[in-house]
PDB file of C-alpha atoms in Angstrom:
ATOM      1  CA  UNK W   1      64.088  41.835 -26.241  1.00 37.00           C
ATOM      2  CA  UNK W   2      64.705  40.091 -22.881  1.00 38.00           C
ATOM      3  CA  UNK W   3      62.323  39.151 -20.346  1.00 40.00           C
ATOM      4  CA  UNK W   4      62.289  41.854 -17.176  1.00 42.00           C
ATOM      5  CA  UNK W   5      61.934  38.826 -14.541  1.00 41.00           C
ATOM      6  CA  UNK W   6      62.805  35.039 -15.050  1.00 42.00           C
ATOM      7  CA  UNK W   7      60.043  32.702 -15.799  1.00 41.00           C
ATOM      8  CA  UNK W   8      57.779  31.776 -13.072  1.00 41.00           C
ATOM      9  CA  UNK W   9      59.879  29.839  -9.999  1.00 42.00           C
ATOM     10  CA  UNK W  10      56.943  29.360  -8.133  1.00 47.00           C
ATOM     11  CA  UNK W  11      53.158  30.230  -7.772  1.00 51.00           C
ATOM     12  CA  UNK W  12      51.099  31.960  -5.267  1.00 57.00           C
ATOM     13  CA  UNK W  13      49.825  29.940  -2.370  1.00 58.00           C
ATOM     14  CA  UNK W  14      47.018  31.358  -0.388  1.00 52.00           C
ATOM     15  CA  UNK W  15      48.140  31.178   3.474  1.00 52.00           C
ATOM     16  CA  UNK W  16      52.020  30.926   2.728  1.00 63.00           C
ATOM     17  CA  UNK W  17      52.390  34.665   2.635  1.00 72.00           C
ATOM     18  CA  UNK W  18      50.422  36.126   5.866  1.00 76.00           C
ATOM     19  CA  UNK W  19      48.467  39.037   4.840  1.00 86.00           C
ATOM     20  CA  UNK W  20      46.801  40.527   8.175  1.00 85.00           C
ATOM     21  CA  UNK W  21      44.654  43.799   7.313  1.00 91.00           C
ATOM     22  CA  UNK W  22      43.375  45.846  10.363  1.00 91.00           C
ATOM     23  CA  UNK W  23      40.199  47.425   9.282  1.00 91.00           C
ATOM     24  CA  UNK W  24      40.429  49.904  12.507  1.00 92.00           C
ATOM     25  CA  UNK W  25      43.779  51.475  11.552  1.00 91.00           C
ATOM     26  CA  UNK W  26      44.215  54.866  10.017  1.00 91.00           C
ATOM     27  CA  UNK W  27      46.310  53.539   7.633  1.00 91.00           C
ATOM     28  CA  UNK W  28      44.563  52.881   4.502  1.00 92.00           C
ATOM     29  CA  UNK W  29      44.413  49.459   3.298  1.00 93.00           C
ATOM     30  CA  UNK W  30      45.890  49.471   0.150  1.00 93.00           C
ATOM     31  CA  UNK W  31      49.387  50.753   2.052  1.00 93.00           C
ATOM     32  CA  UNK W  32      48.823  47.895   4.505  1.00 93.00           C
ATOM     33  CA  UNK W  33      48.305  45.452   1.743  1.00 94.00           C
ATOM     34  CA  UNK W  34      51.319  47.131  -0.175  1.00 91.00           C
ATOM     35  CA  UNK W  35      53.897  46.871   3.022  1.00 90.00           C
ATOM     36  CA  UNK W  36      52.384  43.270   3.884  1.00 91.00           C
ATOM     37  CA  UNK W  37      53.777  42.241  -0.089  1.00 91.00           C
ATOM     38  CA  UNK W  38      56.500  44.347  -0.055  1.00 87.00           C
ATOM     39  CA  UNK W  39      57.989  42.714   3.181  1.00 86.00           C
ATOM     40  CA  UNK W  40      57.608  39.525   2.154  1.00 85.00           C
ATOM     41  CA  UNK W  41      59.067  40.436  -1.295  1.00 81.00           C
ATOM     42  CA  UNK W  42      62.128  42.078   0.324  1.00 75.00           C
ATOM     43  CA  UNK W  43      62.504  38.702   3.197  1.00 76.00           C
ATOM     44  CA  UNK W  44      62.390  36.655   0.098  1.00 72.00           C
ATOM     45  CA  UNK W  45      59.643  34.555   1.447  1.00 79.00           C
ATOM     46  CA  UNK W  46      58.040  35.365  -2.561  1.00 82.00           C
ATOM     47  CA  UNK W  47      60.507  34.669  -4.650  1.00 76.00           C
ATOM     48  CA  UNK W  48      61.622  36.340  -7.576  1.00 73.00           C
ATOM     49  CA  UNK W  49      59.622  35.047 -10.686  1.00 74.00           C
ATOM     50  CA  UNK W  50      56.578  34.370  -8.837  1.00 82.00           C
ATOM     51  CA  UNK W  51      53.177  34.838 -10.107  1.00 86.00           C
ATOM     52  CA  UNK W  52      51.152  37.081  -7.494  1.00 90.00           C
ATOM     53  CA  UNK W  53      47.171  36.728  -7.500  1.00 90.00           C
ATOM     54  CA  UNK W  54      44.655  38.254  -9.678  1.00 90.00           C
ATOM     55  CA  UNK W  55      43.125  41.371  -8.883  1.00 90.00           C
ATOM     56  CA  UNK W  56      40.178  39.018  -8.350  1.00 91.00           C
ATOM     57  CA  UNK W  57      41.705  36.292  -6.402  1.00 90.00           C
ATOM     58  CA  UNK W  58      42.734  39.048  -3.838  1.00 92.00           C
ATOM     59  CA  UNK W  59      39.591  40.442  -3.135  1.00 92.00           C
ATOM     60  CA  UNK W  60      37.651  36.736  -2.421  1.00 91.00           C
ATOM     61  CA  UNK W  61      40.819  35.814  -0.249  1.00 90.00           C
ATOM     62  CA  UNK W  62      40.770  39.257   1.627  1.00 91.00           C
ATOM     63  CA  UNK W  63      37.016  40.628   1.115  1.00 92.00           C
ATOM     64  CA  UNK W  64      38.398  43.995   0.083  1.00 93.00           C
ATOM     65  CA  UNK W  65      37.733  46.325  -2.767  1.00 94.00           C
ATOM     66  CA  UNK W  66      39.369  46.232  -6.296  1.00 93.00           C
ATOM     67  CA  UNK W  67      40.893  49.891  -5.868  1.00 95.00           C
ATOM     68  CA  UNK W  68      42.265  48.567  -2.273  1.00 94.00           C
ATOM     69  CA  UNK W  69      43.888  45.655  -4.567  1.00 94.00           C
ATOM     70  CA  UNK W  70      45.026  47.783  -7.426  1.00 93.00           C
ATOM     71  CA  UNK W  71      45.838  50.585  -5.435  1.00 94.00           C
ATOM     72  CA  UNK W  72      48.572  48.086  -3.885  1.00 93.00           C
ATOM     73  CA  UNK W  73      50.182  46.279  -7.020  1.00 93.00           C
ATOM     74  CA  UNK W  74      50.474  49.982  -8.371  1.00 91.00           C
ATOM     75  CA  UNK W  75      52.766  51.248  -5.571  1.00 90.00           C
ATOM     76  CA  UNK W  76      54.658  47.918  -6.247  1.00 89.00           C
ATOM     77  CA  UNK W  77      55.329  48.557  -9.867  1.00 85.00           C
ATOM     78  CA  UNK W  78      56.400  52.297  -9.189  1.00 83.00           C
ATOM     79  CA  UNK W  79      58.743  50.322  -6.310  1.00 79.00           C
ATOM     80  CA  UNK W  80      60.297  48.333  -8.962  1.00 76.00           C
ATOM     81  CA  UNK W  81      59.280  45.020  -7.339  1.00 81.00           C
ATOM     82  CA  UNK W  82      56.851  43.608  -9.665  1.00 84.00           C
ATOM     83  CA  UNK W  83      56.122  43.932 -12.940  1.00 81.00           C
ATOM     84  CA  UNK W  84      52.901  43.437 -14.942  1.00 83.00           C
ATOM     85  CA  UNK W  85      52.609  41.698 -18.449  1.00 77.00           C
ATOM     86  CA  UNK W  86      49.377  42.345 -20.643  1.00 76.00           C
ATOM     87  CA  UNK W  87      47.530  38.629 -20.572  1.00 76.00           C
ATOM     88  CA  UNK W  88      50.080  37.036 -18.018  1.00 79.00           C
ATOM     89  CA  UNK W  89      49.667  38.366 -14.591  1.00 85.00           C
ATOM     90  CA  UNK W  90      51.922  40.393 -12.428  1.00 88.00           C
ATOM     91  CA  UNK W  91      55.215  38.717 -11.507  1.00 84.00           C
ATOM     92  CA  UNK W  92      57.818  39.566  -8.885  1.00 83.00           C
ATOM     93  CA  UNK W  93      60.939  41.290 -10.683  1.00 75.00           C
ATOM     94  CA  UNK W  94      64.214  39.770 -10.414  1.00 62.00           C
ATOM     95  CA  UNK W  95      67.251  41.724  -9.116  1.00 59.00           C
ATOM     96  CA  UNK W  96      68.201  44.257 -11.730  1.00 51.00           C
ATOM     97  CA  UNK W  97      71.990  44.295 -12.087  1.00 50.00           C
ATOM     98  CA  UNK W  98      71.932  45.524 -15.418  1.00 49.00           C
ATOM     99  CA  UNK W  99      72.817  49.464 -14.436  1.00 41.00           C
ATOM    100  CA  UNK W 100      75.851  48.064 -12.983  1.00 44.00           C
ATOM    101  CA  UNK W 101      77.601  46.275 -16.134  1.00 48.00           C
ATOM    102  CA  UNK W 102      79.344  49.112 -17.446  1.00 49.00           C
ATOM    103  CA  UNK W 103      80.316  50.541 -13.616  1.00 49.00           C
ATOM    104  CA  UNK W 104      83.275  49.048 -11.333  1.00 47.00           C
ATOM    105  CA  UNK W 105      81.784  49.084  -7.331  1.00 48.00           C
ATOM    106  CA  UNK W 106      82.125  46.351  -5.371  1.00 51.00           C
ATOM    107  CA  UNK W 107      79.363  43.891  -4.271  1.00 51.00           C
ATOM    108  CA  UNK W 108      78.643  46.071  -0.886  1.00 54.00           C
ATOM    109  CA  UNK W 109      78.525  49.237  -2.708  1.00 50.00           C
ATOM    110  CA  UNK W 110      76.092  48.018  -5.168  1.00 49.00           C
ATOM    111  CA  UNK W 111      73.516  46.760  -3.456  1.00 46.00           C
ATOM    112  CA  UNK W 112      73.666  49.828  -1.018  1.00 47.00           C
ATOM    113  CA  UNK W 113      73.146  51.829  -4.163  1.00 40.00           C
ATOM    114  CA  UNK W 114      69.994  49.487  -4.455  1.00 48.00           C
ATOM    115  CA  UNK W 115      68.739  49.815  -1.287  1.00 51.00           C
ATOM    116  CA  UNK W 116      69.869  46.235  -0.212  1.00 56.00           C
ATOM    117  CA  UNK W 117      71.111  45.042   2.925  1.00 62.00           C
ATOM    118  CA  UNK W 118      74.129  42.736   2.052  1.00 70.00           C
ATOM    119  CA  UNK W 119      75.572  39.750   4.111  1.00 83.00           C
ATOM    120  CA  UNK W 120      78.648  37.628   3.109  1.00 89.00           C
ATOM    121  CA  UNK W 121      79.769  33.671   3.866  1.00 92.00           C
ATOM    122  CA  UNK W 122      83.720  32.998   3.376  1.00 95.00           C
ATOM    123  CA  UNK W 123      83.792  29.535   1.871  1.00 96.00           C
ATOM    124  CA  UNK W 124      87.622  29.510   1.858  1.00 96.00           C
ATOM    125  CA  UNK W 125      90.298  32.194   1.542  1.00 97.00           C
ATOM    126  CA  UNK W 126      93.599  30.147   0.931  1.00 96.00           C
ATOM    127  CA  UNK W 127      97.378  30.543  -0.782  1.00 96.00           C
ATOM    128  CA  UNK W 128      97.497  28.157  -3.387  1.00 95.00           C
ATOM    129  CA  UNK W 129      99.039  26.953  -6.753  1.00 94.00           C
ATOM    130  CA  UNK W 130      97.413  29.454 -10.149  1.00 93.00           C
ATOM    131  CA  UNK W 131      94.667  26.763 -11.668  1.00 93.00           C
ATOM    132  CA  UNK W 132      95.708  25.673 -15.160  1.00 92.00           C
ATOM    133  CA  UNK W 133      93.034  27.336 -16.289  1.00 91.00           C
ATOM    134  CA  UNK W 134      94.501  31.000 -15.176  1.00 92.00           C
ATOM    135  CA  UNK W 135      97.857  30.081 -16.839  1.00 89.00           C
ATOM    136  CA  UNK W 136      96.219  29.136 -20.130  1.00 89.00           C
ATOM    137  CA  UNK W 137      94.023  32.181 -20.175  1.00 92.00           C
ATOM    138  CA  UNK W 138      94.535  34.641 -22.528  1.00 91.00           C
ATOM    139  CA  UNK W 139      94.220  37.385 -20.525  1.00 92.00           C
ATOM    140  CA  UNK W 140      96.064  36.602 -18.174  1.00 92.00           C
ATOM    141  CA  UNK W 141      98.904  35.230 -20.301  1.00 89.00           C
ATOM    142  CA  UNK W 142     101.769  37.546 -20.634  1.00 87.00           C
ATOM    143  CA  UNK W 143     100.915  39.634 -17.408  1.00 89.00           C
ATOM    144  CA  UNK W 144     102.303  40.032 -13.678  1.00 87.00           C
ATOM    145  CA  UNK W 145      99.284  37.801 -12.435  1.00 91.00           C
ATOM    146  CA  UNK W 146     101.570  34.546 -12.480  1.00 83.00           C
ATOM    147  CA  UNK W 147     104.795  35.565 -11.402  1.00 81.00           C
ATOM    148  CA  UNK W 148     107.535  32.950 -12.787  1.00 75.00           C
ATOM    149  CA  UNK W 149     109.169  33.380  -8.923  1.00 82.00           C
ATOM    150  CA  UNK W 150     105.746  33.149  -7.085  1.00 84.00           C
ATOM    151  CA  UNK W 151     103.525  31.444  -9.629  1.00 88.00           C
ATOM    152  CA  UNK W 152     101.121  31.199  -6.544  1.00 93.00           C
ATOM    153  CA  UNK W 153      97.655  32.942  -5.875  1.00 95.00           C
ATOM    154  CA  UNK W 154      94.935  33.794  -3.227  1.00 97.00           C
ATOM    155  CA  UNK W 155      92.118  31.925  -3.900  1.00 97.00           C
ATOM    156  CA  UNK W 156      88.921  33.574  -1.893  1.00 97.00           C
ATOM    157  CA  UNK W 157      85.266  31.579  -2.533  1.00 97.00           C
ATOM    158  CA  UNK W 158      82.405  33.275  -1.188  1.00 95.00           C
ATOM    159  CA  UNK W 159      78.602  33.356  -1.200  1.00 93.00           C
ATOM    160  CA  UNK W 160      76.882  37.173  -1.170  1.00 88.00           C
ATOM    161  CA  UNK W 161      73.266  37.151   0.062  1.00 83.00           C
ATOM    162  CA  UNK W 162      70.490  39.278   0.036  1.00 74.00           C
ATOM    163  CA  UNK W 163      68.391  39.761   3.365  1.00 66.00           C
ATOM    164  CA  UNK W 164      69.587  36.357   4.018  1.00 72.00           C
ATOM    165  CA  UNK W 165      68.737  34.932   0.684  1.00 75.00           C
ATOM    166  CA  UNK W 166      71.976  33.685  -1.026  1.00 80.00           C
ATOM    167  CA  UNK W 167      72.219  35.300  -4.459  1.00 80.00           C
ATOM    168  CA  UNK W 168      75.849  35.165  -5.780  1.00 88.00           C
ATOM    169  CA  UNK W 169      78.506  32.511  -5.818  1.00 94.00           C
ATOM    170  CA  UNK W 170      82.101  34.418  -6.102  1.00 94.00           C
ATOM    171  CA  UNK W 171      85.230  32.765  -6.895  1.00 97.00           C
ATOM    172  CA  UNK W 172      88.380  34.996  -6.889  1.00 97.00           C
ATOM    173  CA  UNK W 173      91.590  34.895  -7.769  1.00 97.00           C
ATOM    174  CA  UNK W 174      94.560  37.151  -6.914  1.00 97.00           C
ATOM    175  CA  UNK W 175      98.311  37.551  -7.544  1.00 95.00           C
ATOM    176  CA  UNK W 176      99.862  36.323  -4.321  1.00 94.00           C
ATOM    177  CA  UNK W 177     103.325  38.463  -5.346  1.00 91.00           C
ATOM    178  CA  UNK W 178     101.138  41.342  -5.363  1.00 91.00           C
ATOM    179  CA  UNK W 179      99.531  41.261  -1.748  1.00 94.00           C
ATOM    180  CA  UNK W 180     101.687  39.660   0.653  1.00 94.00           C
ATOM    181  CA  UNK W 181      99.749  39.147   3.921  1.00 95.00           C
ATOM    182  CA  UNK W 182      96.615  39.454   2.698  1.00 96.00           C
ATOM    183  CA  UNK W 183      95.110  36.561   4.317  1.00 94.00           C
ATOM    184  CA  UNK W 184      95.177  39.468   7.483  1.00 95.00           C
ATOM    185  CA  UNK W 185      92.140  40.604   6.376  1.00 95.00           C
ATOM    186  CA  UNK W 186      88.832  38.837   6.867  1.00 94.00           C
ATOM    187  CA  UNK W 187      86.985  39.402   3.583  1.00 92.00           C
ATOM    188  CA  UNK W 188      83.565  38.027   4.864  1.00 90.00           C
ATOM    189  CA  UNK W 189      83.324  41.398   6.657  1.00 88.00           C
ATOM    190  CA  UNK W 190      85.308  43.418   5.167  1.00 89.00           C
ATOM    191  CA  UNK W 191      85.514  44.816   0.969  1.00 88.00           C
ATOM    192  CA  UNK W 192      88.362  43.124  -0.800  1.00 92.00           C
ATOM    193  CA  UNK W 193      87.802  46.394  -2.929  1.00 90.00           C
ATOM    194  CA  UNK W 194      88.542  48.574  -0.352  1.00 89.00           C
ATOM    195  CA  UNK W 195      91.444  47.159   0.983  1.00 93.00           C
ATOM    196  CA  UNK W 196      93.125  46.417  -2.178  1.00 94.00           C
ATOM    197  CA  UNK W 197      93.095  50.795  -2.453  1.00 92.00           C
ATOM    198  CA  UNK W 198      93.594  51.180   0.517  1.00 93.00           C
ATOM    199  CA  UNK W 199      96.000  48.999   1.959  1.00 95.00           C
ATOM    200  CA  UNK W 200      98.028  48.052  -1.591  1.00 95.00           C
ATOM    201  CA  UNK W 201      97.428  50.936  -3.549  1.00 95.00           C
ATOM    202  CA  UNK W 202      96.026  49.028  -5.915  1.00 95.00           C
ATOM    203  CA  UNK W 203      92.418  50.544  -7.235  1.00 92.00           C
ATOM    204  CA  UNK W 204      90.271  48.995  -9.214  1.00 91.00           C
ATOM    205  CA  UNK W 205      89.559  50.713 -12.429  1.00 90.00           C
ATOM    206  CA  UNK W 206      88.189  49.060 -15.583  1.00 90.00           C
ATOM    207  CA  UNK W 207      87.060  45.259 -15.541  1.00 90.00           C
ATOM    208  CA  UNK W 208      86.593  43.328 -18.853  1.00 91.00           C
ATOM    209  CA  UNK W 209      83.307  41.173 -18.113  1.00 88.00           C
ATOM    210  CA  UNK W 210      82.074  37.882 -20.195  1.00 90.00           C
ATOM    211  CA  UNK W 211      78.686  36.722 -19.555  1.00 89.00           C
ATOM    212  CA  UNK W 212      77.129  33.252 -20.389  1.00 91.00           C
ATOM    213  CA  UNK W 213      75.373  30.849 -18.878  1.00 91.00           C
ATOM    214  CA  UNK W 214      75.694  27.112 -17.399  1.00 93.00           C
ATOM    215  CA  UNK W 215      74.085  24.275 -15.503  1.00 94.00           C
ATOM    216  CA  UNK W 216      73.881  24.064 -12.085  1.00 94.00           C
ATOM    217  CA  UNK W 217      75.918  21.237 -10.217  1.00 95.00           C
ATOM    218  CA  UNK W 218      74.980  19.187  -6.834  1.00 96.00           C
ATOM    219  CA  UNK W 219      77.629  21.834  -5.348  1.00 96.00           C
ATOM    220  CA  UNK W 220      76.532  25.085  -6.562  1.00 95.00           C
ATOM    221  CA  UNK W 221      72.409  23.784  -6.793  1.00 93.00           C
ATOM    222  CA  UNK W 222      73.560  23.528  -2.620  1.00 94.00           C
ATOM    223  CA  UNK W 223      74.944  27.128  -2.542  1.00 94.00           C
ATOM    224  CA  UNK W 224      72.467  28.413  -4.024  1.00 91.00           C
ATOM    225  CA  UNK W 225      69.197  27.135  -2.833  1.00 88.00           C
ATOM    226  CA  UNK W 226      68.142  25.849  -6.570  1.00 87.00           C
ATOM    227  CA  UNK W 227      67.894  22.741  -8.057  1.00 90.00           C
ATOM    228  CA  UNK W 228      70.490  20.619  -9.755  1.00 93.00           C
ATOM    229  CA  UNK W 229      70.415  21.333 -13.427  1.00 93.00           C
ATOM    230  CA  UNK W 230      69.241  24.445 -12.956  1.00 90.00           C
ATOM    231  CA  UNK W 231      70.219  27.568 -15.393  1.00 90.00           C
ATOM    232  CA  UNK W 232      73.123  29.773 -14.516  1.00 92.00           C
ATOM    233  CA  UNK W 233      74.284  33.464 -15.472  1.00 90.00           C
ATOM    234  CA  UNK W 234      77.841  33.568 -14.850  1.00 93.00           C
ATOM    235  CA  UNK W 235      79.577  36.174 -15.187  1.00 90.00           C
ATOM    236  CA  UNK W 236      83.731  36.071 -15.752  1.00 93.00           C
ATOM    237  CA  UNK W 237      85.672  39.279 -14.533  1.00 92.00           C
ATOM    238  CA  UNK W 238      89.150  40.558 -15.455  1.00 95.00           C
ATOM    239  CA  UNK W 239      89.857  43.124 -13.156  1.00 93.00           C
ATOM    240  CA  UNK W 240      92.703  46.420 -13.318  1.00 94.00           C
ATOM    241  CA  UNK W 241      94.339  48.965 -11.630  1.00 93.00           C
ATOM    242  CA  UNK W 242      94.710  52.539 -12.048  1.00 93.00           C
ATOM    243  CA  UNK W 243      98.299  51.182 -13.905  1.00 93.00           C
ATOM    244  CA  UNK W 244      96.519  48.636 -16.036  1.00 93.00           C
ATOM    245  CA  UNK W 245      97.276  45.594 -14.340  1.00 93.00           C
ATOM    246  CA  UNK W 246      95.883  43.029 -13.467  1.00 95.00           C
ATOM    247  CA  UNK W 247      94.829  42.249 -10.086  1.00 95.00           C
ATOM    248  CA  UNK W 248      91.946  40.122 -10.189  1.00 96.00           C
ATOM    249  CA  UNK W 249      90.042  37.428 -11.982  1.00 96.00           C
ATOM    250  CA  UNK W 250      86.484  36.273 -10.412  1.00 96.00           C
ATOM    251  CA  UNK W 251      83.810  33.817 -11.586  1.00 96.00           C
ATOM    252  CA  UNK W 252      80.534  35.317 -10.426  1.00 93.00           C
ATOM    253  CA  UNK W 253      77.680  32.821 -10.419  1.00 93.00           C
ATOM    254  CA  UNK W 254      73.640  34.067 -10.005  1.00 89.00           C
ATOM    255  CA  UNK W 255      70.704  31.781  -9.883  1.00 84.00           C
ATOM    256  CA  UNK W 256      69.007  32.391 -13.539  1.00 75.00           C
ATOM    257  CA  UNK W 257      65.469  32.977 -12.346  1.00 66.00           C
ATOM    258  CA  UNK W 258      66.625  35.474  -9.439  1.00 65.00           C
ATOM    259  CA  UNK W 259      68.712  38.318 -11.405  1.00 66.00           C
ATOM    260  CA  UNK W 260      67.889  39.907 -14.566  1.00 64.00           C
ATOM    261  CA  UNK W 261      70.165  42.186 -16.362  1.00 62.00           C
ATOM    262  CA  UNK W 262      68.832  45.203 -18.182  1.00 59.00           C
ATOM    263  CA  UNK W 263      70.713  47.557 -19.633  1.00 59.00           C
ATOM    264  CA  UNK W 264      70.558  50.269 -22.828  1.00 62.00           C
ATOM    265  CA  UNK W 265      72.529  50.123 -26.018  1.00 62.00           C
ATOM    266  CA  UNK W 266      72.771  52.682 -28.913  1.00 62.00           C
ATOM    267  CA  UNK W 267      74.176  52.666 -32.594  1.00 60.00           C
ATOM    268  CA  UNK W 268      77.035  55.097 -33.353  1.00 59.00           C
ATOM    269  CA  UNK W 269      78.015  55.196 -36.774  1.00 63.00           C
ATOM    270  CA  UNK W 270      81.241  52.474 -37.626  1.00 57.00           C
ATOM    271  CA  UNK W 271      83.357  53.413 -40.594  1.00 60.00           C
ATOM    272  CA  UNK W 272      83.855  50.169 -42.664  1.00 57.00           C
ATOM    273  CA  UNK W 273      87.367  49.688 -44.509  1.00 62.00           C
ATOM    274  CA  UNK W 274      86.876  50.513 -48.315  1.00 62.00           C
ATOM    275  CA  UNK W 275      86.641  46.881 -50.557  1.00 60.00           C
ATOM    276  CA  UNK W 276      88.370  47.269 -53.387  1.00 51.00           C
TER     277      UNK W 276
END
């Protein structure tokens, strides 16, 4: 069964997180405690896969109660931004993206169905010559996507953030035949998504998705804000339209101890061919 948050990125240090109680306030102190964590969870100034305090080690650094403490880590569990593990500790959970494998939105959409506020840096948006590696692919051998007349593509690299915190490396691909003029649209504001309905008729429908995992390089360690080396879910798209083409093909790369994905399965019965 896989973890529900990466193993720990970093641990606790008193002072690096402010945590200012006011003892005259009608609000309780548990919520103040609770909205003092939760903020700093949600600015990403505690990471995801960090081990909060004890119970104990709260109330000597704060000189409150243990209900005042537990009263707080409770409303983060029911918040979905921590998790506790019998004998471990309580860890900040990773980005679930798990109830979004078997749906089609795109990146704004899902993280406004989490509650996320979403920001976007174009890397390069570009006409260029299909990779090799499209043209030997076998999905996308045999298609439209390289178009023997215009065996050229849009090539769009991007990095999505979280609350300023960058999250997801994006490298898409496009039939240029397809889209002419696209490079009109400024897809560091605006949902490639959207305009591909909207403006191309085009809509995105079913995507087949391949996840594994990789090391980090200088380049994407950079992007990222992790460490050379580091471990990498990656996650390779294939994406079509409501006439079964396709239209897109995107490398999405997340830091491995900042997402998790969780996600339900179920046995249905499989009829076997007879052996003879």
């Amino acid at each position: 069964m896989p973890d529900d948050h990466p193993r720990p990125r970093s641990t606790w240090e008193e002072g690096r997180v402010p945590i200012t109680l006011d003892r005259s306030s009608r609000t309780p102190l548990y919520v103040q405690l609770y909205e003092c964590l939760s903020k700093a969870i949600h600015r990403g100034d505690i990471e995801a896969g960090t081990k909060l305090p004890t119970e104990f080690e709260l109330i000597k650094q704060l000189g409150v109660s243990r209900v005042v403490v537990r009263q707080a880590y409770d409303a983060l569990v029911r918040d979905g931004l921590v998790i506790r593990e019998r004998g471990r500790g309580t860890f900040v959970r990773a980005s679930n993206y798990g109830v979004f494998m078997g749906k089609l939105f795109s990146y704004k959409e899902e993280l406004a169905l989490s509650g996320e506020e979403p920001s976007t840096r174009l890397l390069q948006f570009r006409r260029e010559l299909t990779p090799a590696q499209l043209t030997v692919d076998p999905l996308v051998v045999g298609t439209d996507f390289v178009n023997a007349q215009d065996p050229s593509c849009w090539h769009i690299e991007r990095v999505r953030s979280i609350n300023e915190t960058s999250n997801v490396y994006q490298d898409t691909y496009l039939p240029a035949c397809c889209l002419p003029g696209l490079d009109a649209y400024d897809f560091g504001q605006e949902s490639l998504y959207h305009t591909l309905t909207t403006e191309y008729g085009m809509t995105p429908t079913r995507s087949h998705r391949h996840l594994y995992s990789e090391l980090a390089d200088d380049r994407m360690a950079r992007l990222l804000g992790v460490k050379p080396e580091s471990a990498l879910l990656v996650l390779l798209n294939h994406t079509y339209d409501q006439e079964d083409r396709l239209i897109e093909v995107t490398t999405e790369c997340y830091a491995g101890n900042s997402v998790s994905f969780e996600f339900d399965v179920s046995s249905s019965p499989i009829k076997l061919p007879r052996i003879a």
